[in-house]
Amino acid sequence: MVIDTLSETIEKLKEAQRHLERIRSTYKDNSELLNFYEPSAKYLVDSLKERLNELLAEEVDLKLSQPDKDVDLWIRINGEDFKSGKGPIGLVGNFLSKLSNASRQSLTLIAKARNIDLKSFTNEFPLSFDLATTATGSLKLGLKSPDIKVDSDDEQLDIFSYNKDPWEKLRELAIQNEMAVESMQLILSALASAEDEEIFNELVKKYDERDILKIIHYAMQVTPSSHSNIEQISFEGNNIIFQQRTVTTTKHTRKQLSKQAKKLVNKEFVRGKGKVRGIDLDDKSLIIRPFVYEGVKHDEVRCYLLNNDGEQSLERFLKKRVKVSGYVVYSSNNKLLRLEAEEITVEK
C-alpha cells in the first residue's frame, strides 16, 4: 500500500511539473497571464514535493534531501551581528562575493599547475561552489561543489547534441569539477598556512613564489578585516585535506598571512589605484602619485610592467587614473622600492 502511495505521488508530481512547464512556455510572452496561472501550478508542485518527502521520511525512513550529506563545506560566521542563524545580508553577500573571486583566482593557478588552458574547455569557466543550505549556529553557510548531470534536458550538459564524443564531454566536466574542488582546497590551504608552517612549506614546494603571493592575497580577502563586524570565520568539511578538520580565521589571520608571504621574498601582491603623473621612457616605468591599496597609501611609487611586449604605449596612461594588479617590492628595512604590474587598466 505504501509503494502504491509513493508511486501515485511520484506520478502526480511528474504531471504537476509538466503542467508548470507548459504554463511557463505558453505564457512566457504574456506576463499578466503568467503571473495569474503560475503561482497555483508552482504551489501544487511544491506541495507534492513536500508530500513525497514526508512519505519517504515516515514510511521508508529515507529523506529526499539530506543537507549534511549534500554539503561539502560548512562556513561559520561569528560576530556581534550574527545571532541565531541570522546576519546582515550585505555582509554575507560581500563575503560570498570575495570567496567567489578568490575561487576564480585559485582556479587559474590550479590550471597553470596542471598545464591546462581553461579556454580549451567547452563548458564556460569558472565553475564554483554553490550555496546549498544555511543552518543556525551564529550563521552557517553550506557550500556544495558543482554537480555533473547527464540529462538531455539540462542546458549545462546536453551530451546528445554535443558535436564530439559524449564521453569526452563527461571527461571534461569531471576534470572541471575536480579543479573546482582543488581551487577551494588551495584557498583553505593558504588560510591554514597562516598558523601551520608545514602547510606553508607544502605550498612553497608546489607553487612558485609569485603564485603563492597571489593566492595569499585572495585568501586574506575572506578573513575578517580589522574594521569588520565579523570576528571569526571558520571552514569545515570534506574539502579540508589536512589533519585538522577545521580552519579558523580571525582578524589576526591577515597579519599572519602577510608575515608568511614575506618569508618568501619581500613582496606583496596587491590590487590598487592611483594617478599616473609621469613617464620614464628610458627605464620604461610609470610614476604613480599617490598609490592606494587596501587602506595603505603611498605618496609615490615607480611602476614597471611585467608583461610589456613593446606594443603597449606608456604614454596612454599619462595623467589618467589607473587600476593596477601586481607586486609591491620592499627593501630589507620595509621601504617600498617599486611596483611590478601584471595588469594596468585606465579607470572609466
Short mmCIF file of C-alpha atoms in Angstrom, two decimals, residues 14-330:
data_model
loop_
_atom_site.label_atom_id
_atom_site.label_comp_id
_atom_site.label_asym_id
_atom_site.label_seq_id
_atom_site.Cartn_x
_atom_site.Cartn_y
_atom_site.Cartn_z
CA LYS A 14 5.76 14.49 -12.63
CA GLU A 15 2.46 15.60 -14.15
CA ALA A 16 2.39 18.75 -12.00
CA GLN A 17 5.92 19.62 -13.11
CA ARG A 18 4.97 19.11 -16.76
CA HIS A 19 1.89 21.31 -16.26
CA LEU A 20 4.02 24.04 -14.69
CA GLU A 21 6.45 23.96 -17.62
CA ARG A 22 3.56 24.13 -20.11
CA ILE A 23 2.21 27.24 -18.36
CA ARG A 24 5.63 28.90 -18.37
CA SER A 25 6.15 28.04 -22.04
CA THR A 26 2.66 29.08 -23.15
CA TYR A 27 2.57 32.40 -21.34
CA LYS A 28 6.25 33.35 -21.39
CA ASP A 29 5.41 36.39 -23.55
CA ASN A 30 2.34 37.36 -21.54
CA SER A 31 3.43 38.32 -18.05
CA GLU A 32 -0.10 39.11 -16.89
CA LEU A 33 -1.44 35.61 -17.62
CA LEU A 34 1.80 34.01 -16.44
CA ASN A 35 1.51 35.77 -13.08
CA PHE A 36 -2.10 34.58 -12.86
CA TYR A 37 -1.58 30.87 -13.63
CA GLU A 38 1.97 30.16 -12.46
CA PRO A 39 1.61 30.56 -8.64
CA SER A 40 -1.09 27.87 -8.26
CA ALA A 41 0.79 25.44 -10.51
CA LYS A 42 4.02 26.01 -8.60
CA TYR A 43 2.20 25.63 -5.29
CA LEU A 44 0.94 22.22 -6.43
CA VAL A 45 4.47 21.13 -7.38
CA ASP A 46 5.88 22.28 -4.04
CA SER A 47 3.07 20.59 -2.12
CA LEU A 48 3.65 17.28 -3.88
CA LYS A 49 7.39 17.52 -3.26
CA GLU A 50 6.68 18.08 0.42
CA ARG A 51 4.23 15.18 0.47
CA LEU A 52 6.76 12.88 -1.21
CA ASN A 53 9.41 13.92 1.26
CA GLU A 54 7.06 13.09 4.16
CA LEU A 55 6.22 9.67 2.72
CA LEU A 56 9.84 8.77 2.22
CA ALA A 57 10.81 10.00 5.68
CA GLU A 58 7.93 8.41 7.57
CA GLU A 59 7.30 5.17 5.70
CA VAL A 60 10.66 4.23 4.22
CA ASP A 61 12.89 6.04 6.71
CA LEU A 62 14.56 7.96 3.90
CA LYS A 63 14.64 11.68 3.16
CA LEU A 64 14.61 13.30 -0.23
CA SER A 65 17.10 15.92 0.92
CA GLN A 66 19.86 15.26 3.44
CA PRO A 67 21.61 18.60 3.98
CA ASP A 68 24.69 17.27 5.80
CA LYS A 69 25.41 14.79 3.01
CA ASP A 70 24.73 17.40 0.34
CA VAL A 71 27.18 19.89 1.80
CA ASP A 72 30.91 19.73 1.00
CA LEU A 73 31.98 22.72 3.06
CA TRP A 74 30.44 24.47 6.06
CA ILE A 75 31.38 28.07 6.73
CA ARG A 76 30.54 29.51 10.13
CA ILE A 77 30.49 33.30 10.56
CA ASN A 78 30.69 34.74 14.07
CA GLY A 79 30.26 38.34 15.17
CA GLU A 80 28.05 40.69 17.09
CA ASP A 81 25.59 40.99 14.18
CA PHE A 82 25.31 37.22 13.68
CA LYS A 83 22.92 35.55 16.09
CA SER A 84 20.58 32.54 15.94
CA GLY A 85 21.46 31.79 12.34
CA LYS A 86 20.78 35.32 11.15
CA GLY A 87 23.02 38.10 9.91
CA PRO A 88 23.12 41.21 7.71
CA ILE A 89 22.60 40.19 4.08
CA GLY A 90 25.10 42.83 2.93
CA LEU A 91 27.93 41.34 4.99
CA VAL A 92 27.08 37.80 3.90
CA GLY A 93 26.81 38.81 0.25
CA ASN A 94 30.10 40.68 0.40
CA PHE A 95 31.83 37.67 1.94
CA LEU A 96 30.44 35.26 -0.68
CA SER A 97 31.49 37.65 -3.45
CA LYS A 98 35.05 37.71 -2.13
CA LEU A 99 35.06 33.94 -1.74
CA SER A 100 33.87 33.54 -5.33
CA ASN A 101 36.59 35.89 -6.56
CA ALA A 102 39.23 34.02 -4.57
CA SER A 103 37.97 30.75 -6.04
CA ARG A 104 38.29 32.12 -9.59
CA GLN A 105 41.85 33.26 -8.99
CA SER A 106 42.73 29.98 -7.32
CA LEU A 107 41.27 28.07 -10.27
CA THR A 108 43.62 29.93 -12.61
CA LEU A 109 46.60 28.79 -10.53
CA ILE A 110 45.32 25.20 -10.49
CA ALA A 111 45.04 25.24 -14.28
CA LYS A 112 48.57 26.66 -14.54
CA ALA A 113 49.94 23.94 -12.25
CA ARG A 114 48.18 21.27 -14.35
CA ASN A 115 49.32 22.92 -17.58
CA ILE A 116 45.69 23.24 -18.71
CA ASP A 117 44.32 26.01 -20.89
CA LEU A 118 40.91 26.93 -19.46
CA LYS A 119 39.82 28.18 -22.89
CA SER A 120 40.15 24.66 -24.27
CA PHE A 121 37.09 23.51 -22.34
CA THR A 122 33.66 23.64 -23.92
CA ASN A 123 31.91 24.43 -20.65
CA GLU A 124 32.41 28.01 -19.53
CA PHE A 125 34.74 28.54 -16.59
CA PRO A 126 34.93 29.23 -13.79
CA LEU A 127 32.90 26.55 -12.08
CA SER A 128 32.32 27.47 -8.48
CA PHE A 129 30.73 26.11 -5.34
CA ASP A 130 27.00 26.66 -4.89
CA LEU A 131 25.28 27.84 -1.72
CA ALA A 132 23.37 24.67 -0.83
CA THR A 133 21.86 25.46 2.55
CA THR A 134 22.11 27.51 5.74
CA ALA A 135 21.92 26.43 9.36
CA THR A 136 21.77 28.01 12.80
CA GLY A 137 24.82 28.50 14.98
CA SER A 138 25.77 32.18 14.62
CA LEU A 139 25.45 31.74 10.85
CA LYS A 140 26.43 28.64 8.89
CA LEU A 141 26.61 28.53 5.11
CA GLY A 142 26.69 25.15 3.40
CA LEU A 143 28.53 25.03 0.07
CA LYS A 144 28.39 22.23 -2.47
CA SER A 145 30.75 21.53 -5.35
CA PRO A 146 29.28 21.61 -8.87
CA ASP A 147 27.26 18.57 -9.91
CA ILE A 148 27.88 16.64 -13.10
CA LYS A 149 24.47 15.78 -14.53
CA VAL A 150 23.77 13.57 -17.53
CA ASP A 151 20.41 14.86 -18.67
CA SER A 152 19.40 15.61 -22.23
CA ASP A 153 17.16 18.43 -20.98
CA ASP A 154 19.93 20.06 -18.98
CA GLU A 155 21.28 23.13 -20.77
CA GLN A 156 24.54 22.79 -18.89
CA LEU A 157 25.19 19.28 -20.22
CA ASP A 158 23.33 18.23 -23.32
CA ILE A 159 25.62 15.38 -24.32
CA PHE A 160 23.23 14.22 -27.01
CA SER A 161 23.65 17.41 -29.05
CA TYR A 162 27.36 17.71 -28.31
CA ASN A 163 29.41 17.67 -31.51
CA LYS A 164 32.14 15.45 -30.08
CA ASP A 165 32.28 12.08 -28.35
CA PRO A 166 29.87 12.29 -25.34
CA TRP A 167 32.44 10.53 -23.20
CA GLU A 168 34.92 13.31 -23.97
CA LYS A 169 32.34 15.79 -22.69
CA LEU A 170 31.92 13.80 -19.49
CA ARG A 171 35.68 13.63 -19.06
CA GLU A 172 35.90 17.42 -19.49
CA LEU A 173 33.23 18.02 -16.88
CA ALA A 174 34.85 15.58 -14.46
CA ILE A 175 38.14 17.48 -14.77
CA GLN A 176 36.38 20.81 -14.32
CA ASN A 177 34.60 19.58 -11.21
CA GLU A 178 37.87 18.24 -9.84
CA MET A 179 39.60 21.56 -10.47
CA ALA A 180 36.77 23.49 -8.76
CA VAL A 181 37.29 21.32 -5.66
CA GLU A 182 41.06 21.78 -5.84
CA SER A 183 40.67 25.54 -6.11
CA MET A 184 38.73 25.63 -2.85
CA GLN A 185 41.28 23.31 -1.23
CA LEU A 186 44.05 25.70 -2.29
CA ILE A 187 42.27 28.65 -0.64
CA LEU A 188 41.81 26.62 2.55
CA SER A 189 45.47 25.57 2.48
CA ALA A 190 46.52 29.20 2.14
CA LEU A 191 44.32 30.16 5.10
CA ALA A 192 45.64 27.30 7.21
CA SER A 193 49.24 28.21 6.35
CA ALA A 194 48.89 31.34 8.49
CA GLU A 195 49.38 29.18 11.60
CA ASP A 196 50.78 25.94 10.19
CA GLU A 197 54.37 26.04 8.93
CA GLU A 198 54.13 22.55 7.43
CA ILE A 199 51.21 23.52 5.19
CA PHE A 200 53.02 26.72 4.17
CA ASN A 201 56.11 24.70 3.21
CA GLU A 202 53.98 22.37 1.10
CA LEU A 203 52.65 25.37 -0.82
CA VAL A 204 56.22 26.58 -1.37
CA LYS A 205 57.17 23.20 -2.85
CA LYS A 206 54.21 23.06 -5.21
CA TYR A 207 53.87 26.66 -6.48
CA ASP A 208 56.27 29.41 -7.50
CA GLU A 209 56.70 32.49 -5.34
CA ARG A 210 54.51 34.80 -7.39
CA ASP A 211 51.63 32.33 -7.37
CA ILE A 212 51.87 31.87 -3.60
CA LEU A 213 51.85 35.64 -3.08
CA LYS A 214 48.79 35.89 -5.27
CA ILE A 215 46.75 33.15 -3.56
CA ILE A 216 47.70 34.51 -0.12
CA HIS A 217 46.37 37.91 -1.21
CA TYR A 218 42.99 36.46 -2.20
CA ALA A 219 42.87 34.21 0.88
CA MET A 220 43.33 37.31 3.03
CA GLN A 221 40.20 38.82 1.46
CA VAL A 222 38.00 36.09 3.00
CA THR A 223 39.30 36.65 6.54
CA PRO A 224 37.77 39.20 8.93
CA SER A 225 39.27 42.66 8.41
CA SER A 226 40.28 44.85 11.35
CA HIS A 227 37.23 47.12 10.94
CA SER A 228 34.68 44.38 10.17
CA ASN A 229 31.79 43.36 12.43
CA ILE A 230 32.76 39.77 11.68
CA GLU A 231 35.05 38.42 14.40
CA GLN A 232 35.68 34.89 13.18
CA ILE A 233 35.14 32.76 10.06
CA SER A 234 35.70 29.02 10.23
CA PHE A 235 35.65 26.37 7.50
CA GLU A 236 34.98 22.67 7.98
CA GLY A 237 34.02 19.75 5.78
CA ASN A 238 35.06 17.33 3.08
CA ASN A 239 37.34 19.78 1.29
CA ILE A 240 39.76 20.15 4.18
CA ILE A 241 42.52 17.75 3.22
CA PHE A 242 44.98 18.27 6.08
CA GLN A 243 44.99 16.88 9.59
CA GLN A 244 42.90 19.46 11.40
CA ARG A 245 39.28 19.28 10.23
CA THR A 246 38.53 22.96 10.79
CA VAL A 247 40.29 26.09 9.55
CA THR A 248 39.53 29.10 11.74
CA THR A 249 40.39 32.67 10.78
CA THR A 250 40.23 35.82 12.89
CA LYS A 251 41.27 39.46 12.50
CA HIS A 252 44.80 38.34 13.36
CA THR A 253 44.96 35.93 10.40
CA ARG A 254 45.61 38.66 7.82
CA LYS A 255 48.73 39.80 9.65
CA GLN A 256 49.98 36.24 9.93
CA LEU A 257 49.43 35.59 6.22
CA SER A 258 51.32 38.77 5.35
CA LYS A 259 54.24 37.62 7.51
CA GLN A 260 54.27 34.22 5.81
CA ALA A 261 54.35 35.85 2.37
CA LYS A 262 57.36 37.99 3.31
CA LYS A 263 59.31 34.88 4.26
CA LEU A 264 59.48 34.04 0.56
CA VAL A 265 60.53 37.39 -0.80
CA ASN A 266 59.93 40.93 0.35
CA LYS A 267 56.97 41.36 -1.99
CA GLU A 268 53.23 41.51 -1.67
CA PHE A 269 50.56 41.01 -4.32
CA VAL A 270 48.11 43.93 -4.33
CA ARG A 271 45.26 45.48 -6.30
CA GLY A 272 45.26 49.25 -6.05
CA LYS A 273 44.57 52.60 -7.71
CA GLY A 274 46.44 55.78 -8.44
CA LYS A 275 47.09 58.56 -10.96
CA VAL A 276 49.95 58.40 -13.45
CA ARG A 277 51.83 61.69 -13.06
CA GLY A 278 54.93 60.91 -15.12
CA ILE A 279 56.66 58.51 -17.51
CA ASP A 280 60.31 57.46 -17.72
CA LEU A 281 60.84 56.24 -21.28
CA ASP A 282 64.42 55.17 -20.58
CA ASP A 283 63.61 52.54 -17.97
CA LYS A 284 60.01 52.13 -19.22
CA SER A 285 58.29 52.96 -15.96
CA LEU A 286 55.33 54.98 -14.74
CA ILE A 287 55.28 57.35 -11.78
CA ILE A 288 52.04 56.95 -9.82
CA ARG A 289 51.05 59.54 -7.19
CA PRO A 290 49.54 58.54 -4.83
CA PHE A 291 49.09 54.75 -4.90
CA VAL A 292 46.39 53.31 -2.62
CA TYR A 293 45.52 49.68 -1.86
CA GLU A 294 43.51 48.13 0.97
CA GLY A 295 43.73 51.19 3.18
CA VAL A 296 47.50 51.64 2.60
CA LYS A 297 48.59 54.86 0.88
CA HIS A 298 51.98 55.59 -0.67
CA ASP A 299 52.67 59.14 -1.84
CA GLU A 300 54.58 57.88 -4.86
CA VAL A 301 55.56 54.60 -6.48
CA ARG A 302 57.53 53.74 -9.61
CA CYS A 303 55.63 51.15 -11.61
CA TYR A 304 57.08 48.65 -14.10
CA LEU A 305 55.00 46.48 -16.44
CA LEU A 306 55.96 42.81 -16.14
CA ASN A 307 54.31 41.82 -19.41
CA ASN A 308 55.23 44.80 -21.55
CA ASP A 309 55.68 43.42 -25.06
CA GLY A 310 56.56 46.77 -26.58
CA GLU A 311 53.19 47.24 -28.23
CA GLN A 312 51.55 48.93 -25.30
CA SER A 313 52.35 52.64 -25.26
CA LEU A 314 53.13 54.03 -21.82
CA GLU A 315 52.01 57.49 -22.92
CA ARG A 316 48.38 56.42 -22.99
CA PHE A 317 48.41 56.16 -19.17
CA LEU A 318 49.76 59.67 -18.59
CA LYS A 319 47.54 61.85 -16.38
CA LYS A 320 44.99 59.01 -16.15
CA ARG A 321 43.64 57.30 -13.05
CA VAL A 322 44.52 53.63 -13.28
CA LYS A 323 43.78 50.30 -11.60
CA VAL A 324 46.85 48.16 -11.03
CA SER A 325 47.28 44.48 -10.16
CA GLY A 326 50.80 43.45 -9.29
CA TYR A 327 53.56 43.12 -6.71
CA VAL A 328 54.87 45.83 -4.41
CA VAL A 329 58.55 45.23 -3.65
CA TYR A 330 60.06 46.28 -0.32
#
